[in-house]
PDB file of C-alpha atoms in Angstrom:
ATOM      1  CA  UNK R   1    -140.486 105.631  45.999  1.00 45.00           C
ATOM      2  CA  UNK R   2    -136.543 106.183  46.430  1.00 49.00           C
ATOM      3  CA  UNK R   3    -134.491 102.855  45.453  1.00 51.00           C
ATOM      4  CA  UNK R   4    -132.607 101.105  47.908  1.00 47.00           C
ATOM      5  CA  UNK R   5    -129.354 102.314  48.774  1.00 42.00           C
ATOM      6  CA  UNK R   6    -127.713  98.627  48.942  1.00 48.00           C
ATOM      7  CA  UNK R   7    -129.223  95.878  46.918  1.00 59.00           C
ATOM      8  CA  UNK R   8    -131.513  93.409  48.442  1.00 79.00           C
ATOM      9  CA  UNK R   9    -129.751  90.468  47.118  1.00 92.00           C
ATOM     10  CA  UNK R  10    -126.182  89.124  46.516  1.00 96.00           C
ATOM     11  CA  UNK R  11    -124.206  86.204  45.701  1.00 96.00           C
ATOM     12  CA  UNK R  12    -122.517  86.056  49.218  1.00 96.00           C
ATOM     13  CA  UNK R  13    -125.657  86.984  50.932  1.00 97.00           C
ATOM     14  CA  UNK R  14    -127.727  84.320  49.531  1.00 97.00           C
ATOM     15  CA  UNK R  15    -125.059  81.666  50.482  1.00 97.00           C
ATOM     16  CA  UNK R  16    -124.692  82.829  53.509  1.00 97.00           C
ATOM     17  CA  UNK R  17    -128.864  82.610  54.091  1.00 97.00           C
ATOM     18  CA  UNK R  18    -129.002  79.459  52.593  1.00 98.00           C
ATOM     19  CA  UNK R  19    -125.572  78.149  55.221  1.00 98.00           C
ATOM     20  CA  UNK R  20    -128.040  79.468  58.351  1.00 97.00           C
ATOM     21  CA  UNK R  21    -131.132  77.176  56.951  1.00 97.00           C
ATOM     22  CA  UNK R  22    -129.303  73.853  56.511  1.00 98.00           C
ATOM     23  CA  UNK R  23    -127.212  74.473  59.358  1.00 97.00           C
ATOM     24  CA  UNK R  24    -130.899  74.195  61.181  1.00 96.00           C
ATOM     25  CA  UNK R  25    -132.785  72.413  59.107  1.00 96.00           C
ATOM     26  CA  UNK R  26    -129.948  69.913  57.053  1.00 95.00           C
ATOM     27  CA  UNK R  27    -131.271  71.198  53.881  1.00 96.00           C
ATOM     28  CA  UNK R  28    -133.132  74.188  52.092  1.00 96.00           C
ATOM     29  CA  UNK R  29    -135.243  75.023  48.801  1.00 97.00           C
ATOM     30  CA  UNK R  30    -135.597  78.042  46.572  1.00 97.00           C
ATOM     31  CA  UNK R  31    -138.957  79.247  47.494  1.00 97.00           C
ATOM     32  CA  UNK R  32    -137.627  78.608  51.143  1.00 97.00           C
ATOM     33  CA  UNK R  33    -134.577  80.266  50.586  1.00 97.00           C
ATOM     34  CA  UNK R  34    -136.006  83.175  48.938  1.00 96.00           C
ATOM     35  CA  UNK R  35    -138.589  83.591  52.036  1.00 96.00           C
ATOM     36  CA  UNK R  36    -135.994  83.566  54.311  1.00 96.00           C
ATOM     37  CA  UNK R  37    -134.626  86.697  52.438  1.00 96.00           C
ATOM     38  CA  UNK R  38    -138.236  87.943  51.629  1.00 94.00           C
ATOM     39  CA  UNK R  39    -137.552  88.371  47.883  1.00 95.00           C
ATOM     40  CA  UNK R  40    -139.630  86.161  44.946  1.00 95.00           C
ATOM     41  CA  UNK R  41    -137.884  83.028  43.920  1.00 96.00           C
ATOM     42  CA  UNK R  42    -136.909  83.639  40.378  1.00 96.00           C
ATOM     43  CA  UNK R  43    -135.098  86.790  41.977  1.00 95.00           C
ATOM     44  CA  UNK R  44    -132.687  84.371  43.416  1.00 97.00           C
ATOM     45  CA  UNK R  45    -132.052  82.892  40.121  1.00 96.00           C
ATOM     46  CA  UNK R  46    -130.021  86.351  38.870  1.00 95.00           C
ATOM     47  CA  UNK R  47    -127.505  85.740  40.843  1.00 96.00           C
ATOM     48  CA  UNK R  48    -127.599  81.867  40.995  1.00 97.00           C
ATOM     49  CA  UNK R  49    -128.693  80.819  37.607  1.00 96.00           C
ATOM     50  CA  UNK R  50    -128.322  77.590  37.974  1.00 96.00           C
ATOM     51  CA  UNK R  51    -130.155  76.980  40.965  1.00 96.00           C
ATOM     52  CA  UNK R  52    -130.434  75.016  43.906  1.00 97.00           C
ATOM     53  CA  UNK R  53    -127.129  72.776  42.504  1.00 97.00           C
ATOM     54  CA  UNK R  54    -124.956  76.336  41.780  1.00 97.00           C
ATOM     55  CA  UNK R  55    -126.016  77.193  46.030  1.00 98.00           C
ATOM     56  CA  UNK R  56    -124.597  74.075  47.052  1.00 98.00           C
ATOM     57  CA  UNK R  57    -121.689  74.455  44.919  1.00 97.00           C
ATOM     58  CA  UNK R  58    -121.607  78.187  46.521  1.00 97.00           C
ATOM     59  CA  UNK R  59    -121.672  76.613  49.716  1.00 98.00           C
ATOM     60  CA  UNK R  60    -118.913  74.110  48.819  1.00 97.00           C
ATOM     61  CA  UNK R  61    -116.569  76.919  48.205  1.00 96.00           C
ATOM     62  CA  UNK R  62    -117.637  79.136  51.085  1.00 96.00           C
ATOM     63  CA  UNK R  63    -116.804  76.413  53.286  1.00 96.00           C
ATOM     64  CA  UNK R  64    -113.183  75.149  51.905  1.00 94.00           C
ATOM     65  CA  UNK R  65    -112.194  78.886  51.335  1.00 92.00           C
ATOM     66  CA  UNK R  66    -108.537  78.985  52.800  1.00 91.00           C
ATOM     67  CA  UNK R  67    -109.545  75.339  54.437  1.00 96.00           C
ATOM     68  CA  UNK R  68    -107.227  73.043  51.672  1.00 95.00           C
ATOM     69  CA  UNK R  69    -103.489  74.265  51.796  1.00 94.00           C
ATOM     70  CA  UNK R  70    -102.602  75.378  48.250  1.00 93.00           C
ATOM     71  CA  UNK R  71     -98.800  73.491  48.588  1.00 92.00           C
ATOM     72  CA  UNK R  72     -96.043  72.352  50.669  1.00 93.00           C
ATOM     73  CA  UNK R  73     -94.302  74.163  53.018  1.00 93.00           C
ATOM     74  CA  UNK R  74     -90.562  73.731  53.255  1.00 92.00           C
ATOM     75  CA  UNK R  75     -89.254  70.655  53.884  1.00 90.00           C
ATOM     76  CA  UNK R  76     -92.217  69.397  54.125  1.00 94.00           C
ATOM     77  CA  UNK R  77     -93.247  65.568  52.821  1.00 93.00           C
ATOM     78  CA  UNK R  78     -96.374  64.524  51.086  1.00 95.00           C
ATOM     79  CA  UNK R  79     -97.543  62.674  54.636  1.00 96.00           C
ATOM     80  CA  UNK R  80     -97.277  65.957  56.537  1.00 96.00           C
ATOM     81  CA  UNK R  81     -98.644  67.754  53.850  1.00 97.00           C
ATOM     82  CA  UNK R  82    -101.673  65.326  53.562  1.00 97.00           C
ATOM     83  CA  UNK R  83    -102.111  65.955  57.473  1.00 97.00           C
ATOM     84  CA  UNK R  84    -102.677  69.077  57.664  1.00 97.00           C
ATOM     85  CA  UNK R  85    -104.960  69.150  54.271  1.00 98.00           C
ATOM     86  CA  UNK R  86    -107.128  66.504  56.058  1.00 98.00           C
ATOM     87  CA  UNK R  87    -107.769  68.510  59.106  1.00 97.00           C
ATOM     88  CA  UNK R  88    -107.992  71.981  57.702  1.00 97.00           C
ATOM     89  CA  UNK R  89    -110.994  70.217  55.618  1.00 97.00           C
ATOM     90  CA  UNK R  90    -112.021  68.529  58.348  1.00 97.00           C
ATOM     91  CA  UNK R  91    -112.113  71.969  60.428  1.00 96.00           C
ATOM     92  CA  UNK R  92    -114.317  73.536  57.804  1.00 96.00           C
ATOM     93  CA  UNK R  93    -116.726  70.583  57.402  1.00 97.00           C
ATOM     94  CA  UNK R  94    -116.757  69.609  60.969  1.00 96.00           C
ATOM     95  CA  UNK R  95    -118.092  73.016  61.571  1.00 96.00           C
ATOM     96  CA  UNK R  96    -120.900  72.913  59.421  1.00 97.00           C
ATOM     97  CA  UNK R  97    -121.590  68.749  59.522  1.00 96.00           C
ATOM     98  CA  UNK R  98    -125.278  69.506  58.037  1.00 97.00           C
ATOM     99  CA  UNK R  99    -123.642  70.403  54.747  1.00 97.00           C
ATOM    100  CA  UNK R 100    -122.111  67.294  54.255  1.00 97.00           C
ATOM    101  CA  UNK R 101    -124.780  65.167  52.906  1.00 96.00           C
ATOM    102  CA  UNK R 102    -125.726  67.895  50.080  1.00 97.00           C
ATOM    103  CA  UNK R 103    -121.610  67.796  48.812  1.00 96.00           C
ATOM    104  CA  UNK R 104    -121.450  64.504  48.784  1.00 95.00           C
ATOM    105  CA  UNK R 105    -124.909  64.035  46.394  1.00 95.00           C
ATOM    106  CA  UNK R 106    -123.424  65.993  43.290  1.00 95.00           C
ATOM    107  CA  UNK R 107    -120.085  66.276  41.258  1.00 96.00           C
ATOM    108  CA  UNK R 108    -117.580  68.723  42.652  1.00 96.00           C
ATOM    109  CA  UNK R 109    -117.413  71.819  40.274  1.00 95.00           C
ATOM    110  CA  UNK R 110    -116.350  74.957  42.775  1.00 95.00           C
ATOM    111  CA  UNK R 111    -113.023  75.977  41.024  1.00 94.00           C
ATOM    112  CA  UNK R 112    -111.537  77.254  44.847  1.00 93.00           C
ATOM    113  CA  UNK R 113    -112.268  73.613  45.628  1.00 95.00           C
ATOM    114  CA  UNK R 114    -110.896  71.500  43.124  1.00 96.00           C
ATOM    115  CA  UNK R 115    -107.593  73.434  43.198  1.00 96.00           C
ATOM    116  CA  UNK R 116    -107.284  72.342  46.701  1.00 96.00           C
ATOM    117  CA  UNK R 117    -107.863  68.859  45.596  1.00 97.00           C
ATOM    118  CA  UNK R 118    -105.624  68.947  43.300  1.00 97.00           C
ATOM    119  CA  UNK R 119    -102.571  70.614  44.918  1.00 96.00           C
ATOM    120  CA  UNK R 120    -103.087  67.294  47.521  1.00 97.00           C
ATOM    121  CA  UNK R 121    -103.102  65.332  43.816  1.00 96.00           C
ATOM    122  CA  UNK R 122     -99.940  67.160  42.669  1.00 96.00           C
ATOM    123  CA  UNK R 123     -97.954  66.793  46.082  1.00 96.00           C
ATOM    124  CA  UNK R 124     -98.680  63.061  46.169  1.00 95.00           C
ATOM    125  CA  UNK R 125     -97.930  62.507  42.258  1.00 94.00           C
ATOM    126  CA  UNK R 126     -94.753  64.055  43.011  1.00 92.00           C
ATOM    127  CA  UNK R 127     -93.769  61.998  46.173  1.00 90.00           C
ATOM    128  CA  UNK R 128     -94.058  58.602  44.346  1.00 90.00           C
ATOM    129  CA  UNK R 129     -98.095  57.844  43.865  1.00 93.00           C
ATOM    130  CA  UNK R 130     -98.702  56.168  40.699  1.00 91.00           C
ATOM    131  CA  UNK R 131    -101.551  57.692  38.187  1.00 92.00           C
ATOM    132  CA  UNK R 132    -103.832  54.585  38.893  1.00 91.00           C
ATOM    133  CA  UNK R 133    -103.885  55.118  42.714  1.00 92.00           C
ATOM    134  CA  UNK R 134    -103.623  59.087  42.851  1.00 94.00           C
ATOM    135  CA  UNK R 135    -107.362  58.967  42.749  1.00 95.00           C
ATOM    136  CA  UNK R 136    -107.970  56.415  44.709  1.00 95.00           C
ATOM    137  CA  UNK R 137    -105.910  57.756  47.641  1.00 96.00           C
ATOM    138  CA  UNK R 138    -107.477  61.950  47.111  1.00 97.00           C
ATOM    139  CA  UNK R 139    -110.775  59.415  47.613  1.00 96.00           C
ATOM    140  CA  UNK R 140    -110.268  57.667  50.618  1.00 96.00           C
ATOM    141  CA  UNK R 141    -108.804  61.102  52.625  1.00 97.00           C
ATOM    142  CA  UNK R 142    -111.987  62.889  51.394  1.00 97.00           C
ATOM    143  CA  UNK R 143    -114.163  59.995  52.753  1.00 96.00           C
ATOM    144  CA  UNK R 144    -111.967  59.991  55.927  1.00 97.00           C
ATOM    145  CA  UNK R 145    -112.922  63.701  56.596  1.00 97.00           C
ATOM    146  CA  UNK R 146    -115.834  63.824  55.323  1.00 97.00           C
ATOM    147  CA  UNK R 147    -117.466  60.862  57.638  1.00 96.00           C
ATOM    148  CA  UNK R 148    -115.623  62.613  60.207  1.00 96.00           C
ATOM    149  CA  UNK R 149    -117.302  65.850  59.839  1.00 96.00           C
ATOM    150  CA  UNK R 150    -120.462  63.742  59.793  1.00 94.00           C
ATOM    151  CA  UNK R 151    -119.516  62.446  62.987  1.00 92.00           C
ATOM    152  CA  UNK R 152    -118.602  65.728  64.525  1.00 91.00           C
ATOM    153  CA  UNK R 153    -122.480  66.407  64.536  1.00 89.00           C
ATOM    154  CA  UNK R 154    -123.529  63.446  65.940  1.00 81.00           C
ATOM    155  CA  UNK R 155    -124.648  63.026  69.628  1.00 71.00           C
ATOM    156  CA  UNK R 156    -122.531  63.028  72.686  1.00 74.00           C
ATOM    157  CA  UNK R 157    -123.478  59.673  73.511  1.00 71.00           C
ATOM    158  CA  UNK R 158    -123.705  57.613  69.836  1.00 75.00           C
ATOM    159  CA  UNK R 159    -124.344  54.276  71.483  1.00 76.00           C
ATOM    160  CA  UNK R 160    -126.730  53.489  74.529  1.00 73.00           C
ATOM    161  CA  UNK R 161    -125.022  52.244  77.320  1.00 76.00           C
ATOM    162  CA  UNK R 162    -126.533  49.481  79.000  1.00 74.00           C
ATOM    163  CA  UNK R 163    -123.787  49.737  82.028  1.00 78.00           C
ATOM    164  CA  UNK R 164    -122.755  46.465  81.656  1.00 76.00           C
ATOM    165  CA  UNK R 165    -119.259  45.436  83.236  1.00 81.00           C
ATOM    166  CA  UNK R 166    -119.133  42.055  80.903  1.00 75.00           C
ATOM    167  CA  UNK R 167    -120.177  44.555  77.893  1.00 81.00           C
ATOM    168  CA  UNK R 168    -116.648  45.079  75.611  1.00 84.00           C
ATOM    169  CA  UNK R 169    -118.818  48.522  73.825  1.00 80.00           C
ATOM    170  CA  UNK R 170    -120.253  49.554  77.742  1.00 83.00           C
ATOM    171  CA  UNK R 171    -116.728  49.244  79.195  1.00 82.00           C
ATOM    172  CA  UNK R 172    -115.328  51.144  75.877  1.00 84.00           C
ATOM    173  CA  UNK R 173    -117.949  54.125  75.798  1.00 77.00           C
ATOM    174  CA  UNK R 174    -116.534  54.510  79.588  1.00 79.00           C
ATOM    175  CA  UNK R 175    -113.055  53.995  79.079  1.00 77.00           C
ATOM    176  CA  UNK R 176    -113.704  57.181  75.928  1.00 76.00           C
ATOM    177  CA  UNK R 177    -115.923  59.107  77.959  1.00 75.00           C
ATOM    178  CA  UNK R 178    -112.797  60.236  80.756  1.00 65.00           C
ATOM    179  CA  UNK R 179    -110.326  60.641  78.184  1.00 70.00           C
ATOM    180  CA  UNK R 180    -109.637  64.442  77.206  1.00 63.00           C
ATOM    181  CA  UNK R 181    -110.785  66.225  74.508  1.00 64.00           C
ATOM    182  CA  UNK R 182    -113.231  65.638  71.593  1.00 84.00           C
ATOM    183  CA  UNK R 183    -114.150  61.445  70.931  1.00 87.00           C
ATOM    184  CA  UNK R 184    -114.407  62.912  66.853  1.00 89.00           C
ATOM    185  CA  UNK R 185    -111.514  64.480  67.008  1.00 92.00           C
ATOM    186  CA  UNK R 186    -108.997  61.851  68.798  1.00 91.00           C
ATOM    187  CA  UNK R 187    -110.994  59.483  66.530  1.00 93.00           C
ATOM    188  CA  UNK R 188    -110.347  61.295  63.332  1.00 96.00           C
ATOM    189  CA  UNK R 189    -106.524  61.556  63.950  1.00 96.00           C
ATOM    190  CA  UNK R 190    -106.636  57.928  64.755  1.00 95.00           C
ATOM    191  CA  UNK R 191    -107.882  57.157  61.491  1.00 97.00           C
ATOM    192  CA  UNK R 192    -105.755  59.440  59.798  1.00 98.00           C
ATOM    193  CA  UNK R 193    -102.168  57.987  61.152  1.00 97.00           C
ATOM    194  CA  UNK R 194    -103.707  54.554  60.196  1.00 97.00           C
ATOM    195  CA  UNK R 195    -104.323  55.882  56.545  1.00 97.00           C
ATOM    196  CA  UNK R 196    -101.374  57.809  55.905  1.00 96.00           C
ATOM    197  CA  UNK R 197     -99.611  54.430  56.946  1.00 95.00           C
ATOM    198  CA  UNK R 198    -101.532  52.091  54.482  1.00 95.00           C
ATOM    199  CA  UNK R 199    -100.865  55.140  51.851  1.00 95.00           C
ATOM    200  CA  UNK R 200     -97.159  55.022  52.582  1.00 93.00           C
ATOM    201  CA  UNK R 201     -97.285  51.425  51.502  1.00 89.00           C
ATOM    202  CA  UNK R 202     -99.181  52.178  47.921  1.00 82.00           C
ATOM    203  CA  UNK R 203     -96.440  54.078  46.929  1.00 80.00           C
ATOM    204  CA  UNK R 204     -94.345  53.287  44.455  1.00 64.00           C
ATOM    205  CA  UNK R 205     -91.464  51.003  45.637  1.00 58.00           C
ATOM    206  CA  UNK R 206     -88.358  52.133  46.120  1.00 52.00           C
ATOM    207  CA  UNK R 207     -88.798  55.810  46.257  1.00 55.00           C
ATOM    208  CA  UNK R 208     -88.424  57.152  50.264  1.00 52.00           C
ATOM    209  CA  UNK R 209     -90.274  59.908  51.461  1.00 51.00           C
ATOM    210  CA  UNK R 210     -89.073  63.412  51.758  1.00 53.00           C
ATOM    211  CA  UNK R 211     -88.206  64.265  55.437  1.00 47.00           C
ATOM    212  CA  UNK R 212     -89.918  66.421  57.194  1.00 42.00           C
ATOM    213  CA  UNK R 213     -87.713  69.662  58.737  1.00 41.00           C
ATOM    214  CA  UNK R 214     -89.257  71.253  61.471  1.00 37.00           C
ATOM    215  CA  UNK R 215     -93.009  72.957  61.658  1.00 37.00           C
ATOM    216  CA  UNK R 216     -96.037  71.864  62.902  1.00 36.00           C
ATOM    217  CA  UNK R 217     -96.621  70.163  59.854  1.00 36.00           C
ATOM    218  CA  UNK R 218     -93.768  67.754  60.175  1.00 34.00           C
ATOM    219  CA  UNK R 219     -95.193  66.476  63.788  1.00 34.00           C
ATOM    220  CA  UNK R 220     -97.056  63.230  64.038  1.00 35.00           C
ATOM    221  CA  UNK R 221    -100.200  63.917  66.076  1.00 34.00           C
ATOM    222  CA  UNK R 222    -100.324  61.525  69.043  1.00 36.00           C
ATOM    223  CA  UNK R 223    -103.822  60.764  70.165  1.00 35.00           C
ATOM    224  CA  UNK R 224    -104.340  61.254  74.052  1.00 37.00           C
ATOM    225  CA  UNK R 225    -105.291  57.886  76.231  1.00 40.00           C
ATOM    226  CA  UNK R 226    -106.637  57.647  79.313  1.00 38.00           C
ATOM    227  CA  UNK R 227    -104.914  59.630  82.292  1.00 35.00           C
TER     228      UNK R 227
END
């Protein structure tokens, strides 16, 4: 019998197998994996020897591939710089929202990955964030995004709406529901000016901000209202 001219298994192709079953199911096994790509499980483990954890990690990577902004552009301040690493995550997470919960349950180990998080670490260092609340502030941006990729797969309508005029959430979900665009969106980029302003105030004191020259990255994002 003549060997296969391309090999039944990869790396990328078992990542990308295993992205298509949580994307539809929120989560995946070996042995399910492997059916999916009718080969044996332990044929998955020589290219993944370290299982189940080394996929997710795969996945990890094969989401924030090009997604975290490897430095500043010119002229460009640690809160711009912060924006648009938040929403470039949030882009690749939001797309794939059924990931989320499998990152979040194990220690982040993809070397693409942490060099993202750590060029965010470096330009805030550098802008005037202490040691002792570099970490904390990488923390809270990642739990920003992340819950807002989360979100991002939730229903159209998250509450029920009882119709109630004397109801403050009925007349709310209303008042959302004919304003433009995405609700997750506007609401992540509300909750990312309101961090980047309680950030601004952790820094250490006396040392301003760079200015911002120019860019897209040097715009404030202004969330749409109501027409």
């Amino acid at each position: 019998m003549p060997r296969p001219t391309t090999a039944l298994l990869s790396r990328p192709r078992i990542l990308t197998a295993a992205l298509e079953l949580v994307d539809t199911t929120g989560t995946f096994t070996m042995p399910r994996l492997a059916a999916r790509l009718s080969v044996s499980t332990s044929s998955l483990y020589h290219h993944v020897p370290g299982g189940r954890e080394e996929v997710v990690e795969g996945l990890r990577g094969l989401l924030c591939e090009g997604a975290m902004p490897a430095g500043t552009e010119p002229g460009e301040g640690w809160r711009e710089f912060a924006g648009r690493w938040a929403r470039g995550y949030r882009a690749a997470m939001a797309a794939h929202p059924r990931v989320v919960p499998l990152l979040t349950a194990q220690t982040v180990s993809d070397p693409a990955t942490l060099a993202g998080y750590e060029a965010l670490a470096r330009v805030l260092h550098a802008d005037g964030f202490a040691d002792e609340d570099l970490l904390h502030a990488v923390t809270v941006l990642d739990c920003l995004v992340l819950g807002s990729a989360l979100d991002a797969g939730a229903p159209v309508d998250v509450w029920a709406d009882a119709g109630d005029p004397a109801s403050a959430l009925s007349r709310a979900i209303a008042a959302t529901r004919v304003q433009p665009g995405d609700r997750s969106q506007r609401s992540f980029e509300i909750g990312l000016e309101a961090l980047l302003d309680g950030l601004a105030r952790s820094r250490a004191p006396g040392r301003p901000a760079r200015p911002a020259r120019g860019g897209a990255g040097g715009r404030r994002v202004r969330t749409p209202g109501p027409p």
